[in-house]
Every structure is written in structure tokens, then in C-alpha cells.
Short mmCIF file of C-alpha atoms in Angstrom, two decimals:
data_model
loop_
_atom_site.label_atom_id
_atom_site.label_comp_id
_atom_site.label_asym_id
_atom_site.label_seq_id
_atom_site.Cartn_x
_atom_site.Cartn_y
_atom_site.Cartn_z
CA ASP A 241 90.15 75.48 91.51
CA ALA A 242 88.69 71.97 90.77
CA LYS A 243 86.30 71.31 88.18
CA THR A 244 82.44 71.01 88.95
CA THR A 245 80.04 69.44 86.76
CA GLN A 246 76.62 69.68 86.76
CA PRO A 247 73.14 69.03 84.42
CA PRO A 248 72.10 71.26 82.62
CA SER A 249 68.94 72.13 83.49
CA MET A 250 66.40 70.60 85.23
CA ASP A 251 62.90 70.51 86.46
CA CYS A 252 60.88 70.60 89.86
CA ALA A 253 57.51 70.93 90.50
CA GLU A 254 56.32 73.74 93.00
CA GLY A 255 56.19 72.92 96.59
CA ARG A 256 58.25 69.46 96.45
CA ALA A 257 62.01 69.52 96.99
CA ALA A 258 64.40 70.31 94.46
CA ASN A 259 67.83 68.17 94.24
CA LEU A 260 70.52 69.95 92.30
CA PRO A 261 73.54 67.73 92.02
CA CYS A 262 77.50 68.41 91.53
CA ASN A 263 79.95 66.26 91.25
CA HIS A 264 83.47 67.66 91.99
CA SER A 265 85.84 64.69 92.04
CA THR A 266 89.14 66.22 91.84
CA ILE A 267 88.38 68.35 94.74
CA SER A 268 91.19 68.74 97.16
CA GLY A 269 91.00 68.86 101.05
CA ASN A 270 91.02 72.66 101.63
CA GLU A 271 88.59 73.42 98.77
CA TYR A 272 85.34 74.19 100.23
CA VAL A 273 81.75 73.72 98.07
CA TYR A 274 79.95 76.45 97.37
CA TRP A 275 76.88 77.43 95.93
CA TYR A 276 75.32 80.66 94.27
CA ARG A 277 71.98 81.14 92.10
CA GLN A 278 71.30 83.75 89.72
CA ILE A 279 67.98 84.72 88.77
CA HIS A 280 67.29 85.72 85.76
CA SER A 281 68.86 89.63 85.60
CA GLN A 282 70.11 89.87 88.56
CA GLY A 283 73.69 89.18 89.99
CA PRO A 284 74.45 85.71 91.63
CA GLN A 285 73.57 85.38 95.59
CA TYR A 286 75.37 83.16 97.68
CA ILE A 287 73.23 80.38 99.21
CA ILE A 288 75.69 78.00 101.18
CA HIS A 289 78.20 76.34 101.65
CA GLY A 290 80.37 73.81 103.29
CA LEU A 291 83.46 71.78 103.52
CA LYS A 292 82.82 68.04 104.80
CA ASN A 293 79.87 68.66 107.28
CA ASN A 294 76.41 68.91 105.95
CA GLU A 295 75.02 72.47 105.85
CA THR A 296 72.10 73.69 106.68
CA ASN A 297 71.00 77.28 106.60
CA GLU A 298 67.19 79.36 105.96
CA MET A 299 67.10 78.82 101.93
CA ALA A 300 68.81 75.18 101.50
CA SER A 301 70.80 72.28 102.69
CA LEU A 302 73.99 71.33 101.08
CA ILE A 303 74.73 67.47 101.34
CA ILE A 304 78.82 66.25 100.55
CA THR A 305 79.10 62.80 100.38
CA GLU A 306 81.94 60.84 102.79
CA ASP A 307 84.47 61.18 99.74
CA ARG A 308 83.89 64.82 98.67
CA LYS A 309 83.35 63.90 95.31
CA SER A 310 79.89 65.08 95.04
CA SER A 311 77.28 67.26 96.51
CA THR A 312 73.74 67.98 96.33
CA LEU A 313 72.05 71.23 97.07
CA ILE A 314 68.41 70.50 98.36
CA LEU A 315 65.27 73.49 98.39
CA PRO A 316 63.28 71.76 100.94
CA HIS A 317 59.67 73.43 99.18
CA ALA A 318 60.66 74.66 95.65
CA THR A 319 58.41 77.76 94.86
CA LEU A 320 58.21 79.63 91.55
CA ARG A 321 61.07 82.47 92.99
CA ASP A 322 63.28 79.58 92.98
CA THR A 323 63.67 79.28 89.46
CA ALA A 324 67.13 80.53 88.78
CA VAL A 325 70.72 79.39 87.20
CA TYR A 326 72.38 77.15 90.23
CA TYR A 327 75.89 77.29 90.41
CA CYS A 328 78.68 74.89 92.54
CA ILE A 329 82.00 75.94 92.82
CA ALA A 330 84.86 74.46 94.25
CA HIS A 331 86.59 77.03 96.02
CA ASN A 332 90.28 77.34 97.38
CA GLN A 333 89.94 79.57 100.04
CA GLY A 334 93.43 81.05 98.95
CA GLY A 335 91.72 81.75 95.23
CA LYS A 336 89.65 82.94 92.94
CA LEU A 337 85.66 82.68 93.01
CA ILE A 338 85.16 80.10 89.84
CA PHE A 339 81.73 79.79 88.08
CA GLY A 340 80.84 77.16 85.81
CA GLN A 341 77.80 76.52 83.40
CA GLY A 342 75.19 75.75 86.72
CA THR A 343 72.03 73.98 86.36
CA GLU A 344 68.97 75.97 84.83
CA LEU A 345 66.05 75.02 87.25
CA SER A 346 62.71 75.48 86.04
CA VAL A 347 60.21 75.16 89.13
CA LYS A 348 56.88 74.84 87.76
CA PRO A 349 53.14 74.85 88.87
CA LYS B 271 71.91 98.37 105.31
CA ALA B 272 72.20 98.94 101.55
CA GLY B 273 73.72 96.81 99.20
CA VAL B 274 76.42 96.85 96.35
CA THR B 275 75.46 99.58 94.25
CA GLN B 276 77.20 100.09 90.59
CA THR B 277 76.36 102.22 87.70
CA PRO B 278 75.48 102.76 85.04
CA ARG B 279 72.92 100.21 85.03
CA TYR B 280 72.63 100.44 81.27
CA LEU B 281 75.33 102.13 78.51
CA ILE B 282 75.86 101.94 75.02
CA LYS B 283 79.44 102.74 73.43
CA THR B 284 80.49 102.11 70.02
CA ARG B 285 83.51 100.48 69.04
CA GLY B 286 87.13 102.41 69.86
CA GLN B 287 85.56 104.23 72.89
CA GLN B 288 86.51 103.93 76.72
CA VAL B 289 84.24 103.08 79.62
CA THR B 290 84.52 103.31 83.19
CA LEU B 291 82.01 101.61 85.19
CA SER B 292 81.64 101.89 89.37
CA CYS B 293 81.01 100.06 92.07
CA SER B 294 80.47 100.71 95.53
CA PRO B 295 80.08 98.15 97.83
CA ILE B 296 78.61 97.00 101.14
CA SER B 297 79.39 99.46 104.12
CA GLY B 298 82.82 98.35 105.28
CA HIS B 299 82.98 95.64 102.90
CA ARG B 300 87.22 96.29 101.63
CA SER B 301 87.13 93.52 99.13
CA VAL B 302 85.95 94.26 95.73
CA SER B 303 85.52 91.67 92.82
CA TRP B 304 84.84 92.70 89.07
CA TYR B 305 83.04 89.92 86.91
CA GLN B 306 82.08 89.72 82.95
CA GLN B 307 79.38 87.92 82.16
CA THR B 308 78.42 87.03 78.24
CA PRO B 309 76.04 84.23 77.23
CA GLY B 310 78.66 82.49 75.36
CA GLN B 311 81.61 82.63 78.11
CA GLY B 312 79.43 82.80 81.16
CA LEU B 313 80.47 84.57 84.84
CA GLN B 314 84.38 84.87 83.65
CA PHE B 315 86.65 86.57 86.75
CA LEU B 316 88.08 89.93 85.81
CA PHE B 317 89.91 90.81 88.87
CA GLU B 318 89.72 91.71 92.68
CA TYR B 319 90.91 94.42 94.74
CA PHE B 320 91.41 94.05 98.38
CA SER B 321 92.38 97.69 100.57
CA GLU B 322 93.52 99.46 97.13
CA THR B 323 95.59 96.87 95.82
CA GLN B 324 95.27 94.25 93.18
CA ARG B 325 94.96 91.06 95.29
CA ASN B 326 93.71 88.45 92.19
CA LYS B 327 93.38 89.12 88.40
CA GLY B 328 92.04 87.22 85.18
CA ASN B 329 92.72 86.26 82.11
CA PHE B 330 91.77 89.46 80.52
CA PRO B 331 93.75 91.79 77.89
CA GLY B 332 95.44 94.81 79.50
CA ARG B 333 92.34 97.05 78.16
CA PHE B 334 90.57 95.69 80.93
CA SER B 335 91.75 97.84 84.31
CA GLY B 336 90.23 98.56 87.43
CA ARG B 337 91.25 100.24 90.43
CA GLN B 338 89.62 100.48 94.35
CA PHE B 339 89.55 104.40 96.54
CA SER B 340 90.28 104.59 100.32
CA ASN B 341 86.56 104.31 100.57
CA SER B 342 86.55 100.88 99.13
CA ARG B 343 84.65 102.10 95.90
CA SER B 344 86.07 100.91 92.55
CA GLU B 345 85.79 101.46 89.14
CA MET B 346 86.74 99.09 86.08
CA ASN B 347 88.01 100.90 82.83
CA VAL B 348 88.00 99.19 79.28
CA SER B 349 89.99 101.09 76.49
CA THR B 350 89.35 100.57 73.06
CA LEU B 351 85.86 99.08 73.23
CA GLU B 352 85.37 95.98 71.07
CA LEU B 353 81.94 94.33 70.05
CA GLY B 354 83.11 91.52 72.33
CA ASP B 355 82.70 93.51 75.10
CA SER B 356 79.55 94.06 75.37
CA ALA B 357 78.61 92.03 78.62
CA LEU B 358 76.72 92.77 81.59
CA TYR B 359 80.05 93.66 84.41
CA LEU B 360 79.02 92.61 87.67
CA CYS B 361 80.89 93.84 91.30
CA ALA B 362 80.74 92.25 94.09
CA SER B 363 81.81 92.73 97.75
CA SER B 364 83.40 91.08 100.80
CA LEU B 365 83.88 91.75 104.26
CA LEU B 366 87.45 90.07 103.77
CA SER B 367 89.79 89.60 100.83
CA GLY B 368 87.86 87.01 97.73
CA GLU B 369 91.28 84.92 98.91
CA SER B 370 89.79 84.26 102.47
CA THR B 371 85.86 84.02 101.91
CA GLY B 372 84.13 82.48 98.87
CA GLU B 373 80.93 84.39 100.07
CA LEU B 374 80.52 87.54 97.84
CA PHE B 375 77.33 90.01 97.68
CA PHE B 376 76.63 90.62 94.34
CA GLY B 377 75.19 94.15 92.44
CA GLU B 378 72.71 94.14 89.99
CA GLY B 379 75.07 95.05 87.06
CA SER B 380 76.10 97.68 84.34
CA ARG B 381 75.20 95.87 81.08
CA LEU B 382 77.51 97.24 78.17
CA THR B 383 76.30 97.04 74.42
CA VAL B 384 78.89 97.86 72.05
CA LEU B 385 77.99 98.72 68.52
#
């Protein structure tokens, strides 16, 4: 699986959009971009994934650049409950899911 | 629909002992993966089982083993415990093998402390 790079921490004001970047410059053509988050003392939670096109679900939107070397997870209206560690993973569907260090997002009132 | 259930949630062992952790996947899910999480190393993949067969294995010593039963429930065992085995052990299930999908459903974890 390709290596991903994320900022170690970010802050966001409650009610504002949280934009979490991820760099995956060595991603291969068959690797999907997955996002998970882990709220303190809980197991990770799947958020969204995509290959080439932008994706949206009830939790978030995923924007993948045309060259697929980077992506952004968008939480449109962050709440205090969105405070968590967010993991970006480049996953080859033939391999195991490898988590990096993630971004610690703090949503502040 | 019940989520992934892990037992026990907390346990304390001493060096040299062995421990068995249990994981019941979401009903209908046939794949179970195990991860170890420590503050220093983060989330590390241990192994994955699908239909009672180990499909993938991480870089852990042979003291770490697992198995899956015909009802998809899984257990992992750690023998000859070391202080460094203190961690949160997470189990995740998925409908298909993890080789096919990266969408995993995690349990709350079993927190192991080795004294």
C-alpha cells in the first residue's frame, strides 16, 4: 500500500467546514483512498472512500485531485463530536489496511 | 444490528502469562481482522481470517496467533507476555475478505495491561 502523509494536528471552529488534507504521491492506479476516524477510546470508524471521482455521503465529502496524488476530506459543518484522529489510507484491494499516524482534529467552540 | 463485540474489555496479566481475546463479528460478516494499537507504534495489523483461513499476516512474532471458528467468531492468543504487549487490541469485521474491501467495522477493543 502507498504511504500517505497527513499533518499531525489541526483545529477547526465548531460549525465551520473542516478540510483535512492527505498526500499520497506514490499511489498506484488500483489503490483506493480510504478515510477512517478514531474518537478517543473507541475503535476506528469508516468514513468514506474513493478511487478517482469525488465522493459524498452523510458524513463527509472526499475530493481527490485529478492526478490522484492528494485528497481532502471535508466535514461540512464540524461539531464537537467530530474531534478525533483522522486516518487517510491508500489501500490496494488485494492487501491489508495500513494505518499511519493520522491527523488529530480538535473542534473548538 | 449488533456491532462487533470484543471480550474482555479490560484485563491485566503478568509477564510470562498468556492471554486469549475474543471477537464476535457483525452477523453475516465472514472476515475478521486484528490490530494492535500502542501510543508509540499506532495501529498495526496483526492478521486477518476469512472463512476460518488466515488470509493475511502482519509482522508480529509467533507468540501472536489467532483462529476463526465456523460461526466467524475469532480469537487471538498471545503467549509468554512481555511488557511491550500492553496495548489496545482491536478486532474488525467485514462482509468480504479484507483483500476485497477496505471497509471495516471495528469493535471497542480489549485493553491489555502487562505488569
